[in-house]
CSV table of C-alpha atoms in Angstrom, one decimal:
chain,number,residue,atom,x,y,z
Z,72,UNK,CA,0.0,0.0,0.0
Z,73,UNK,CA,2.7,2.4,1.0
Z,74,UNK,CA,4.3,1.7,-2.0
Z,75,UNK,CA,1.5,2.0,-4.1
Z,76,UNK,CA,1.3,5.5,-2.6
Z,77,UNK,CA,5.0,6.6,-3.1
Z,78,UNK,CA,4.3,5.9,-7.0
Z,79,UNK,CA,2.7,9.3,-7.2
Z,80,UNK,CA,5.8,11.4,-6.3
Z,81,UNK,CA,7.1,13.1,-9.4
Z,82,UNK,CA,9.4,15.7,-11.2
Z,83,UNK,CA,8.8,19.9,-11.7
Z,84,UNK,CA,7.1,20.5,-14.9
Z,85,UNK,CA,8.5,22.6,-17.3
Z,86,UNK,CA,8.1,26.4,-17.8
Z,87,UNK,CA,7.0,26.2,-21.3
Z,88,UNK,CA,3.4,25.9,-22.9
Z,89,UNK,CA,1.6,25.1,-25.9
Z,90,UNK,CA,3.5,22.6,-28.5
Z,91,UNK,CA,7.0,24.3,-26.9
Z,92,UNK,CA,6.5,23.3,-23.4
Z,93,UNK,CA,9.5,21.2,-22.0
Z,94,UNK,CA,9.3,17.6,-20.9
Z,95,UNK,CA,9.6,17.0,-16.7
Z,96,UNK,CA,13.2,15.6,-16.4
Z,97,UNK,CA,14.9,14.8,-13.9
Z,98,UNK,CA,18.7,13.8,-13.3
Z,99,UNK,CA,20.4,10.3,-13.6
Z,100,UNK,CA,21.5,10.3,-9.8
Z,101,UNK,CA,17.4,10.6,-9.6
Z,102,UNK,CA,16.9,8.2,-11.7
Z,103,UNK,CA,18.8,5.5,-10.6
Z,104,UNK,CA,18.2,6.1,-6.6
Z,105,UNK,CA,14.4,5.4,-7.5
Z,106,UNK,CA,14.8,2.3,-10.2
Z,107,UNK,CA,17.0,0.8,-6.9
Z,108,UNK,CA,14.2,1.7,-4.3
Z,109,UNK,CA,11.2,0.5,-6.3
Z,110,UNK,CA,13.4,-2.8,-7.3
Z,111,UNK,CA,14.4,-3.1,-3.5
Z,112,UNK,CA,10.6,-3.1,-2.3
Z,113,UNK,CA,9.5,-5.7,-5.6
Z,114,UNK,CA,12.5,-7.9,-4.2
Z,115,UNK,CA,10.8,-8.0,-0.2
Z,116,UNK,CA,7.1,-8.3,-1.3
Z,117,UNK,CA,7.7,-10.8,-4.6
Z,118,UNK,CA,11.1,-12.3,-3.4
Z,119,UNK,CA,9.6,-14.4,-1.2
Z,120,UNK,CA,6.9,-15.7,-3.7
Z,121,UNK,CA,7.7,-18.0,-6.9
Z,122,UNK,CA,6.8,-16.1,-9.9
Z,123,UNK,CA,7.1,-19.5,-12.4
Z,124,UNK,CA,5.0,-21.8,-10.9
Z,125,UNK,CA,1.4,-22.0,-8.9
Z,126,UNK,CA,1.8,-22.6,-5.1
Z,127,UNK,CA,-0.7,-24.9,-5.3
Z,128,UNK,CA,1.0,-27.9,-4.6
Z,129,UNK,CA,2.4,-26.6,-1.5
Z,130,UNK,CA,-0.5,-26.5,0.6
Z,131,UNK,CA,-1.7,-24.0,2.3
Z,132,UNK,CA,1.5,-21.8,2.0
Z,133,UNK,CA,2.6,-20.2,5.2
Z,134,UNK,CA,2.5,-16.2,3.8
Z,135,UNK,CA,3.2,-15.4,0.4
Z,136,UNK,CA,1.7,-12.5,-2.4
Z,137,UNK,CA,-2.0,-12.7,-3.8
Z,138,UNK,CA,-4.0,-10.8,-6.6
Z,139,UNK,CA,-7.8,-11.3,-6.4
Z,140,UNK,CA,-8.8,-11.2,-10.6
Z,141,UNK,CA,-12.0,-8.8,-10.6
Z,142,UNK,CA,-12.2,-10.2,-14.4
Z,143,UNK,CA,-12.9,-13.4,-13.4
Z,144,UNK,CA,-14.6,-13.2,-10.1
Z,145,UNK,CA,-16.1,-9.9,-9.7
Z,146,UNK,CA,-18.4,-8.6,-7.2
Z,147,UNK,CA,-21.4,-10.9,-6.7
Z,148,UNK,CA,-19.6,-14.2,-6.9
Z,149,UNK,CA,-17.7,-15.7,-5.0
Z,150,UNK,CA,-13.8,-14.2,-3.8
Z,151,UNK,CA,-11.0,-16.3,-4.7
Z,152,UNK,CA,-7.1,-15.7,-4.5
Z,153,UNK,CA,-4.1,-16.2,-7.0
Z,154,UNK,CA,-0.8,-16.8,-6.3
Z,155,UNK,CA,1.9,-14.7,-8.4
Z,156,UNK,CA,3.0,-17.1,-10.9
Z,157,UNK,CA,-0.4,-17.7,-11.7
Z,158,UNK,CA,-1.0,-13.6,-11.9
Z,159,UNK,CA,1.4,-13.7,-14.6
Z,160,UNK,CA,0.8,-16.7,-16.3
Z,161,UNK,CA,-2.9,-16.8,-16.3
Z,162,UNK,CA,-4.2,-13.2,-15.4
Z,163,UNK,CA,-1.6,-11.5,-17.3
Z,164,UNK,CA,-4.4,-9.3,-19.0
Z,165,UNK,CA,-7.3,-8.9,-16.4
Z,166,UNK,CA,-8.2,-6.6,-14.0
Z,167,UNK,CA,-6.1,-7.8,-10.9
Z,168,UNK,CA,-6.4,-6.3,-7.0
Z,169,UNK,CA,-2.8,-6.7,-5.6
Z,170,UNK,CA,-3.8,-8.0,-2.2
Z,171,UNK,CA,-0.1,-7.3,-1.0
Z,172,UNK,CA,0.7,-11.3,1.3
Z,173,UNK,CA,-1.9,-12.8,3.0
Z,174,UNK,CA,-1.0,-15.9,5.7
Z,175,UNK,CA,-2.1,-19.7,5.3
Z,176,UNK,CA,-3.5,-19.3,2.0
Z,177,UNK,CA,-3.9,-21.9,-1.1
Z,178,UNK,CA,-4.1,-20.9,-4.8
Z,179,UNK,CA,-7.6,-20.9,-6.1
Z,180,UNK,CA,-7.1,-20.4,-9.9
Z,181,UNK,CA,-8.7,-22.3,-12.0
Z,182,UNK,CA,-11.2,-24.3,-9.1
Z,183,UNK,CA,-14.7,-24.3,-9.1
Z,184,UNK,CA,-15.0,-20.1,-8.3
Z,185,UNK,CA,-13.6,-19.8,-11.9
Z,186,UNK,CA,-16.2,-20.7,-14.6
Z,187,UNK,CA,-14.6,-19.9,-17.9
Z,188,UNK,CA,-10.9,-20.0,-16.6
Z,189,UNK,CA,-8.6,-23.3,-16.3
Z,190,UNK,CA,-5.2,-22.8,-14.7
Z,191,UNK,CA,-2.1,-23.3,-17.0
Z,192,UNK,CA,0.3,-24.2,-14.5
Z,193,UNK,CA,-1.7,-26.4,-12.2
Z,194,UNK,CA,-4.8,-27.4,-13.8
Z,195,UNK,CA,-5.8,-30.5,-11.2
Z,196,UNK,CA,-6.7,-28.5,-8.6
Z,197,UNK,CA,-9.5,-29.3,-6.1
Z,198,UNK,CA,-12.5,-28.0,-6.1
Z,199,UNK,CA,-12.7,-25.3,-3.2
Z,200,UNK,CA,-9.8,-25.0,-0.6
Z,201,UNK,CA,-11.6,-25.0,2.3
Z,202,UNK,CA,-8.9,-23.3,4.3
Z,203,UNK,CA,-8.7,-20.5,2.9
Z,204,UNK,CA,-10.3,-17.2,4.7
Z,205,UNK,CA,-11.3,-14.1,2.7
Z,206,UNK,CA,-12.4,-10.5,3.4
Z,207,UNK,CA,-13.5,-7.4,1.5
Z,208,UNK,CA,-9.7,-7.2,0.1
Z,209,UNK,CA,-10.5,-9.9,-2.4
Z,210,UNK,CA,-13.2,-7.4,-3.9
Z,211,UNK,CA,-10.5,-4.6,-4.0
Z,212,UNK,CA,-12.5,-3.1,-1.0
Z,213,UNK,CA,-10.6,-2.0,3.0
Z,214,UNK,CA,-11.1,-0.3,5.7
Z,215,UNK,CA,-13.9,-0.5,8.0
Z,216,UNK,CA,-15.7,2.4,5.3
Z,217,UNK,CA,-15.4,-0.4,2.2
Z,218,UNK,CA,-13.7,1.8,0.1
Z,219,UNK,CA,-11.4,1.0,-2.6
Z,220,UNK,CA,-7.4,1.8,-2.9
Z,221,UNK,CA,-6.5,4.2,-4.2
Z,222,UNK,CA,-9.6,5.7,-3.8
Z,223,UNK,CA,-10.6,8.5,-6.3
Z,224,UNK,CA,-12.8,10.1,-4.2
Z,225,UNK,CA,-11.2,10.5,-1.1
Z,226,UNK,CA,-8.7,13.6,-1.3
Z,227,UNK,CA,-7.2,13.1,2.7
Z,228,UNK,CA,-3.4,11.7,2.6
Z,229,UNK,CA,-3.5,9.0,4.8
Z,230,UNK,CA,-1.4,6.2,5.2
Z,231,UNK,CA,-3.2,2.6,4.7
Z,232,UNK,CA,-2.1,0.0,7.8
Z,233,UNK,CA,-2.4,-3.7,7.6
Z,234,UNK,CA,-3.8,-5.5,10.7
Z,235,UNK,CA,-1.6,-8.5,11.8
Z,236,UNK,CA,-4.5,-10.6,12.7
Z,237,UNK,CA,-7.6,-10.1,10.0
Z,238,UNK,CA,-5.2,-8.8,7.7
Z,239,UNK,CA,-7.6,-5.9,6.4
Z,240,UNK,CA,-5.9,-2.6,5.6
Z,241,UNK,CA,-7.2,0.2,7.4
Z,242,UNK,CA,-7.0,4.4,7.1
Z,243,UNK,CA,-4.8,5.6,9.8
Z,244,UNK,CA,-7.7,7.8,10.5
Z,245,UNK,CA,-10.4,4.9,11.0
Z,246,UNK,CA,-8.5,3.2,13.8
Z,247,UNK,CA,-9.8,4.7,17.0
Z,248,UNK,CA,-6.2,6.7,17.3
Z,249,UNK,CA,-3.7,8.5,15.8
Z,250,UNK,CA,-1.2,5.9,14.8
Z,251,UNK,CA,2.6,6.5,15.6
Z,252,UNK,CA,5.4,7.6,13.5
Z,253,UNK,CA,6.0,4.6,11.3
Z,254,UNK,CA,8.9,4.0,12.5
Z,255,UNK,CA,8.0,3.7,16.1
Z,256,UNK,CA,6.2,0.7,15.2
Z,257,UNK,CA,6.0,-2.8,13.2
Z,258,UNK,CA,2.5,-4.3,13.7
Z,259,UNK,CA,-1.1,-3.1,14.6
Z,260,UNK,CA,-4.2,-4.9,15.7
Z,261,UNK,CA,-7.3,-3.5,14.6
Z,262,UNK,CA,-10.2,-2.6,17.1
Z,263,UNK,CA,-12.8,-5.3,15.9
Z,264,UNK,CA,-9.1,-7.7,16.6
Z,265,UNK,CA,-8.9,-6.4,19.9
Z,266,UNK,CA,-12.1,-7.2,21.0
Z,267,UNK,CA,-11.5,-10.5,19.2
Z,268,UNK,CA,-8.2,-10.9,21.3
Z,269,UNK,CA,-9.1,-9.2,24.7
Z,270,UNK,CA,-6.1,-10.7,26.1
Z,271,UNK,CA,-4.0,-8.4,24.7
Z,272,UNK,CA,-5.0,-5.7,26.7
Z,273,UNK,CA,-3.2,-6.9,29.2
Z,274,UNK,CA,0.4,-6.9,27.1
Z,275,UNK,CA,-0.9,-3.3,25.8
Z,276,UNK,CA,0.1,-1.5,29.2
Z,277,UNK,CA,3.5,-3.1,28.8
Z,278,UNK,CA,5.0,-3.6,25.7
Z,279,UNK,CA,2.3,-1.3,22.9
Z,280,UNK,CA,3.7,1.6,21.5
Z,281,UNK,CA,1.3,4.5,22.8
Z,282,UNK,CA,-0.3,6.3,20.0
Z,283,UNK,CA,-1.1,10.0,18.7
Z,284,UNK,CA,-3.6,11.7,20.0
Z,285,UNK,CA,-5.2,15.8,18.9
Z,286,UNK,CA,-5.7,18.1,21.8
Z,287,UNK,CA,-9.3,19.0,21.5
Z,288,UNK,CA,-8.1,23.0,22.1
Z,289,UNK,CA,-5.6,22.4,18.9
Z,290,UNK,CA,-6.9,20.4,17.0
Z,291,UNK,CA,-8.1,23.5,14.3
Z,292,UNK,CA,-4.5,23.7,14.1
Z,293,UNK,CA,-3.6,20.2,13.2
Z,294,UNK,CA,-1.4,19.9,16.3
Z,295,UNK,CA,-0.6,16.6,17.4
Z,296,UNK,CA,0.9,15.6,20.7
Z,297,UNK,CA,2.3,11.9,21.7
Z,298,UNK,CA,0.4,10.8,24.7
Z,299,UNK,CA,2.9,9.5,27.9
Z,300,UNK,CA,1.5,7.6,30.4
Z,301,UNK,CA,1.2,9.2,33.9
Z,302,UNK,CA,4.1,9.4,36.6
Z,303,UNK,CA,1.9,6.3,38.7
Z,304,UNK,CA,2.0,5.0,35.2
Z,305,UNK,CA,5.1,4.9,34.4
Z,306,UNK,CA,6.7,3.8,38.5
Z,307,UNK,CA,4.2,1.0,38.3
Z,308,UNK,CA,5.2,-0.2,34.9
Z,309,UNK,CA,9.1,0.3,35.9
Z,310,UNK,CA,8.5,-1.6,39.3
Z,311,UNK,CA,6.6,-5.0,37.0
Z,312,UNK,CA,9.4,-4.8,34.6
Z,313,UNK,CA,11.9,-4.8,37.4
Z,314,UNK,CA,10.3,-8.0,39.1
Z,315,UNK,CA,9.6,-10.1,35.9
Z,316,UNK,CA,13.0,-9.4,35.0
Z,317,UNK,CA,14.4,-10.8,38.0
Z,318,UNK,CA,11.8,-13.6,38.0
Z,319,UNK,CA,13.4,-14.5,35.1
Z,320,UNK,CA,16.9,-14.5,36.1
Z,321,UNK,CA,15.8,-17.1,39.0
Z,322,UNK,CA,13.6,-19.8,37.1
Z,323,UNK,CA,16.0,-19.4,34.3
Z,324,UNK,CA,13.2,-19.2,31.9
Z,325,UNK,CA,13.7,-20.0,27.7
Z,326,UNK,CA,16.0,-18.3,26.1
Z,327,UNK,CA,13.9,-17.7,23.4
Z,328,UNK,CA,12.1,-14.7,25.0
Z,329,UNK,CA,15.3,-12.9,25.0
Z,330,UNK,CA,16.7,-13.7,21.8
Z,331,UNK,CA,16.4,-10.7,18.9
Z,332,UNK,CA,13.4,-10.1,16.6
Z,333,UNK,CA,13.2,-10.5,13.0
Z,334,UNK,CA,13.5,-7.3,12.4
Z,335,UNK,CA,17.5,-7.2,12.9
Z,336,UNK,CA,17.8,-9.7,10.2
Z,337,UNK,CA,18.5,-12.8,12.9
Z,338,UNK,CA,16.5,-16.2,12.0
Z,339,UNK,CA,13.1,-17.1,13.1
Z,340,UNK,CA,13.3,-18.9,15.9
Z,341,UNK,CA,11.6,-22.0,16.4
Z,342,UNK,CA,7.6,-22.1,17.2
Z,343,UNK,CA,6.9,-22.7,21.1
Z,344,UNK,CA,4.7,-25.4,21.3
Z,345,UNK,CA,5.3,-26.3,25.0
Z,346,UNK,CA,5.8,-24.6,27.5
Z,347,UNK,CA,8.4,-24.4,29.8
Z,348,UNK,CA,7.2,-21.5,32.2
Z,349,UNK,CA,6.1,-22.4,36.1
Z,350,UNK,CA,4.1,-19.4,35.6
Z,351,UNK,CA,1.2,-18.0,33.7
Z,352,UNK,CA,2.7,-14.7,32.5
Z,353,UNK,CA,-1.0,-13.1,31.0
Z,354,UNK,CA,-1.9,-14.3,35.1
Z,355,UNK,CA,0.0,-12.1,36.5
Z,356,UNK,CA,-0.5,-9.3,33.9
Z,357,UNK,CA,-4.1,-9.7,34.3
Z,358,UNK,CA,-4.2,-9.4,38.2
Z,359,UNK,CA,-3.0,-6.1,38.2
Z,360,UNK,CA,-4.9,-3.1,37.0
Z,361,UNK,CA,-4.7,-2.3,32.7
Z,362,UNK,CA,-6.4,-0.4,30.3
Z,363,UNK,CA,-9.3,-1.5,27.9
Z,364,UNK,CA,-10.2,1.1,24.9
Z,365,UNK,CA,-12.1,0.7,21.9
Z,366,UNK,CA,-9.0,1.9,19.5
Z,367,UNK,CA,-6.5,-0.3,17.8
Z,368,UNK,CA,-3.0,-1.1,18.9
Z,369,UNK,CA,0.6,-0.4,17.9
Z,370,UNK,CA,3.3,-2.9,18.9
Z,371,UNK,CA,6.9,-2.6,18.3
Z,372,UNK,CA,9.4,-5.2,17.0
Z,373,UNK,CA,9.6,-8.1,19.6
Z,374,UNK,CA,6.5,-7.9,21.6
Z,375,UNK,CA,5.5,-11.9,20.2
Z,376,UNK,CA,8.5,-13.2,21.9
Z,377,UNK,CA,7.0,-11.8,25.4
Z,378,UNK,CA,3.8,-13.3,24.6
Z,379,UNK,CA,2.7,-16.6,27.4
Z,380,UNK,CA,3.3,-19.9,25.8
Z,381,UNK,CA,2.0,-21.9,29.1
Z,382,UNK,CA,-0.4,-24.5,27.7
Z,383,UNK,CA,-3.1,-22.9,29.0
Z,384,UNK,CA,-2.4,-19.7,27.0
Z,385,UNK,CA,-1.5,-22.0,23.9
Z,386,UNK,CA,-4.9,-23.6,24.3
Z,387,UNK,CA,-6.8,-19.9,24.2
Z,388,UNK,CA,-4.6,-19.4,21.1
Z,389,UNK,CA,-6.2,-22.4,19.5
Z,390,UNK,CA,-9.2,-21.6,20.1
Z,391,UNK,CA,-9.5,-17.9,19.1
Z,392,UNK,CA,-7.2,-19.3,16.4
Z,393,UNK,CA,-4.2,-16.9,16.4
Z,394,UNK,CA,-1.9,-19.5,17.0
Z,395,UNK,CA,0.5,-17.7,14.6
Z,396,UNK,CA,0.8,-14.8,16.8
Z,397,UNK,CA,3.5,-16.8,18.8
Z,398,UNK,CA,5.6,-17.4,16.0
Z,399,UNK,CA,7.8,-14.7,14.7
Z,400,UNK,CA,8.6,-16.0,11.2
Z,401,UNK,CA,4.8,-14.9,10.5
Z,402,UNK,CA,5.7,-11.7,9.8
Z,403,UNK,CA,5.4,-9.5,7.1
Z,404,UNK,CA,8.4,-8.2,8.2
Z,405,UNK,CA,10.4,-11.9,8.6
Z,406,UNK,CA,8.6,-12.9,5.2
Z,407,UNK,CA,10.3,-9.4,3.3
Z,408,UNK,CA,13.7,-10.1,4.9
Z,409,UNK,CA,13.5,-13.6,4.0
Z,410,UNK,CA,12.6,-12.8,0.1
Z,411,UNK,CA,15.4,-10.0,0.1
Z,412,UNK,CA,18.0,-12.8,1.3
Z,413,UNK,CA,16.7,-15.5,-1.4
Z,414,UNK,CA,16.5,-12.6,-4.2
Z,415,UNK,CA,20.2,-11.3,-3.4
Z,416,UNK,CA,21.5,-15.4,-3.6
Z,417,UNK,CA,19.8,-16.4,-6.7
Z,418,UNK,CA,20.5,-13.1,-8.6
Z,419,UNK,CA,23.1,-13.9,-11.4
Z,420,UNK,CA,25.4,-11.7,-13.4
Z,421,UNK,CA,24.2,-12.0,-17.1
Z,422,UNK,CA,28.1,-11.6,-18.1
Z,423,UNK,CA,29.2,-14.3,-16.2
Z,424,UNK,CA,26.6,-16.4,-17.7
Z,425,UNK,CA,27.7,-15.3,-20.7
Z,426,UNK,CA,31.3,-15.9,-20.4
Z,427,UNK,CA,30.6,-19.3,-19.2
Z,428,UNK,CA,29.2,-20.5,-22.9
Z,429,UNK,CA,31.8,-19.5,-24.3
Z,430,UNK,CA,35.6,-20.3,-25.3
Z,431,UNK,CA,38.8,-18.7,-23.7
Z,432,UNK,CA,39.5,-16.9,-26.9
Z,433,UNK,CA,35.8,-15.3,-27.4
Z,434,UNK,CA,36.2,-14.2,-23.3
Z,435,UNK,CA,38.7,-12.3,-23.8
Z,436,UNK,CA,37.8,-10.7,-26.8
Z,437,UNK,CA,34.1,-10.1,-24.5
Z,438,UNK,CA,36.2,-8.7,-21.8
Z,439,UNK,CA,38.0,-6.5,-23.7
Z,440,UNK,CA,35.2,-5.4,-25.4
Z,441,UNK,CA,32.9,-4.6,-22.1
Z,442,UNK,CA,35.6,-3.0,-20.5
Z,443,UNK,CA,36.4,-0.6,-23.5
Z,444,UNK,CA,32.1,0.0,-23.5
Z,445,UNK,CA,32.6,0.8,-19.3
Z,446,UNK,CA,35.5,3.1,-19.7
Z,447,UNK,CA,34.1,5.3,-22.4
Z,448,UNK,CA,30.4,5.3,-21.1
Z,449,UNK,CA,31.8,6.4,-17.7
Z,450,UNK,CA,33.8,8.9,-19.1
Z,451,UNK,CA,31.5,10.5,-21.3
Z,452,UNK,CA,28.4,10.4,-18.3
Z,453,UNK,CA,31.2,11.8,-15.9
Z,454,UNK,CA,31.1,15.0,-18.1
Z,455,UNK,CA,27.3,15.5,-17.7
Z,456,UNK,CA,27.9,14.9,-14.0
Z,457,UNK,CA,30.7,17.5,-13.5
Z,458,UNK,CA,28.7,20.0,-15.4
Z,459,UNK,CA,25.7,19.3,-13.4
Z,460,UNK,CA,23.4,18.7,-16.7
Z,461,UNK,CA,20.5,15.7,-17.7
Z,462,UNK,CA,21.6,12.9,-19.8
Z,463,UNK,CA,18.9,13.0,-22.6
Z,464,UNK,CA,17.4,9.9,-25.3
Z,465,UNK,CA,19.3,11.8,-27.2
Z,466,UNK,CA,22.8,12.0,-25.1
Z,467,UNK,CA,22.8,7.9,-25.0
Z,468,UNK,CA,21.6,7.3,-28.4
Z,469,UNK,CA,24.7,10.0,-29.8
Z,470,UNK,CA,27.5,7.8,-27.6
Z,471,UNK,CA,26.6,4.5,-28.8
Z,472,UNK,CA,26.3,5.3,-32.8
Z,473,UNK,CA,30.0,6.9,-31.9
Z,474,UNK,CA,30.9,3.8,-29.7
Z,475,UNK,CA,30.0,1.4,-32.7
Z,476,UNK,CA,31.6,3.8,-35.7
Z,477,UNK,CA,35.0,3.9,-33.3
Z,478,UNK,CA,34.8,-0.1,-33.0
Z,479,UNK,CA,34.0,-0.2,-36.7
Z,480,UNK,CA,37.5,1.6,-37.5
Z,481,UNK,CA,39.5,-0.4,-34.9
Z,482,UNK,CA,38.2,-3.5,-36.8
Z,483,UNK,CA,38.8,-2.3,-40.1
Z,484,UNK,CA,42.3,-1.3,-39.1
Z,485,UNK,CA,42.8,-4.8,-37.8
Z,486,UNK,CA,44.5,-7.6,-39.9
Z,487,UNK,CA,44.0,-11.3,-39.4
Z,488,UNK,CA,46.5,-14.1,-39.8
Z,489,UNK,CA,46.3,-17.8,-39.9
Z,490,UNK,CA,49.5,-19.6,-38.3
């Protein structure tokens, strides 16, 4: 969504008008800072997803990217999800809604929701995967107001949030609160998730990241102030921290809870499905006095690992059927990182590839040639660099009709002889 949002950032347009107005430009520097970002955020969101061939036969796949085809199953009948290869390969010309990942989710194309449409990478497919959950997404509709994204009649900037649990997307400004600075936070639960996971009320006081709230005196001005919890607050959540942390020392508890998140690029760490702990953590968390609003919740990088895995706790888990919020390799965040690690492995250097097919002599003759192209293309860009001008069409098209007439003399010039 955020990404979908950047998109619309652009260049000054020209002074001109008429037929003699001037194209927007923009420098090369420009250029290529933006080509990397956009190719560094395809990387994260497709990396981790096989563009070639249908997920299908992988089961329910723990997170990956979906497309709901409005083409082939628009409002009315029934919602059904693609996985990317099948975007591509089957979809390549309908009207797709980029549902960004979703978690736990099997490949419907080509099953029963389609009517006209067979799958061409995995045509045996079962009839309806009954596993599979959908939402208003899959009819390019979010938010608790049902609108689509981008919306063309909404004119408010506002940044679009995914929840970690329903995984709808939500206006900042339809959560209850003012969310935090982005960066202040990695997940939110939604309000209709919180009352669906009252337990996490109780972690809230602790470990949520407090959000953004308008003084009702400023809020004509736009003013927005961070709210702090009070100075009993604040002693009373300093004196909890101070005694879990020493509880912990004692009974030696699992290392697990300590270890980094995701987020600093260490490895998931295996699911808890036991529990080691004497003691009911949410217990003791919900003995003493919390919070309860009806607003959603901000939580910063690590706050799953402090999460109870007692079996009792596991049990509610099952039951509410959030069992994934225990496991750290669920998120978007582990699931991006993970694709950006297999993308930066499998990526090959076309010349290498190149080099490899061929002979010792013709490598040479390659190298010689590419590094002859790299010294004079660098040379000749460094001269629009230094005088702080744009490299036009134009510009590129001019050096490589000289670079090819210069090679033309060399070879001309050359003689060959057979020993």
């Amino acid at each position: 969504m955020e990404a979908a949002a950047a998109a619309a950032a652009g260049a000054e347009p020209g002074s001109g008008c008429g037929g003699g107005a001037e194209e927007p430009v923009v420098s090369l520097a420009e250029v290529l800072a933006e080509n990397e970002e956009l190719e560094k955020e395809a990387r994260a969101v497709l990396g981790g997803s096989d563009h070639e061939r249908c997920s299908y036969s992988q089961g329910a796949v723990k997170r990956q990217a979906l497309y709901a085809c409005s083409t082939c199953t628009p409002p009315g009948a029934e919602p059904a999800g693609i996985c990317l290869a099948c975007s591509y390969e089957c979809h390549g010309t309908h009207r797709l809604f980029e549902l960004y990942t979703k978690r736990n989710f099997r490949c419907d194309c080509g099953n029963s929701k389609f009517k006209n449409l067979q799958c061409k990478l995995f045509p045996e497919k079962g009839k309806v995967n009954s596993g599979n959950k959908y939402n208003d997404n899959f009819y390019g509709l979010y938010c608790t107001c049902k609108r689509p994204y981008p919306d063309p009649e909404d004119e408010i900037p506002d940044e679009m949030i995914q929840c970690i649990v329903c995984e709808d997307w939500f206006h900042g400004r339809h959560l209850g609160a003012v969310p935090p600075e982005s960066g202040d936070f990695h997940e939110m639960v939604c309000q209709a998730c919180m009352n669906h996971c009252h337990f996490l009320w109780a972690y809230a006081s602790q470990l949520a990241v407090p959000a953004l709230t308008k003084v009702n005196s400023l809020e004509d001005e736009g003013i927005v102030l961070k709210v702090e919890e009070s100075e009993e607050q604040k002693k009373e959540i300093k004196k909890e921290s101070e005694v879990e942390h020493q509880e912990t020392k004692e009974e030696k508890q699992v290392e697990q809870f300590n270890e980094p998140s995701t987020s600093s690029g260490s490895a998931c760490p295996e699911v808890v499905t036991k529990s080691e702990e004497p003691v009911c953590k949410l217990k003791e968390l919900q003995s003493k006095e919390f919070l309860k609003k009806d607003t959603a919740t901000f939580w910063p990088s690590n706050w799953r690992s402090k999460l109870c895995t007692c079996e009792d706790c596991l049990k509610m888990y099952s039951e509410l059927e959030v069992q994934f919020l225990t496991d750290e390799c669920d998120t978007v965040l582990a699931y991006e990182n993970k694709g950006t690690s297999d993308q930066e492995t499998e990526r090959r250097d076309p010349l290498m590839d190149t080099l490899n097919s061929m002979n010792r002599v013709q490598q040479v003759e390659l190298i010689c040639e590419y590094n002859d192209l790299k010294t004079e293309l660098t040379d000749y860009l460094r001269r629009f660099a230094d005088e702080g001008t744009v490299v036009k069409r134009e510009d590129i098209q001019h050096f490589f009709e000289e670079f090819q007439s210069r090679k033309r003399r060399r070879t001309n010039r050359m003689q060959y002889y057979c020993s």
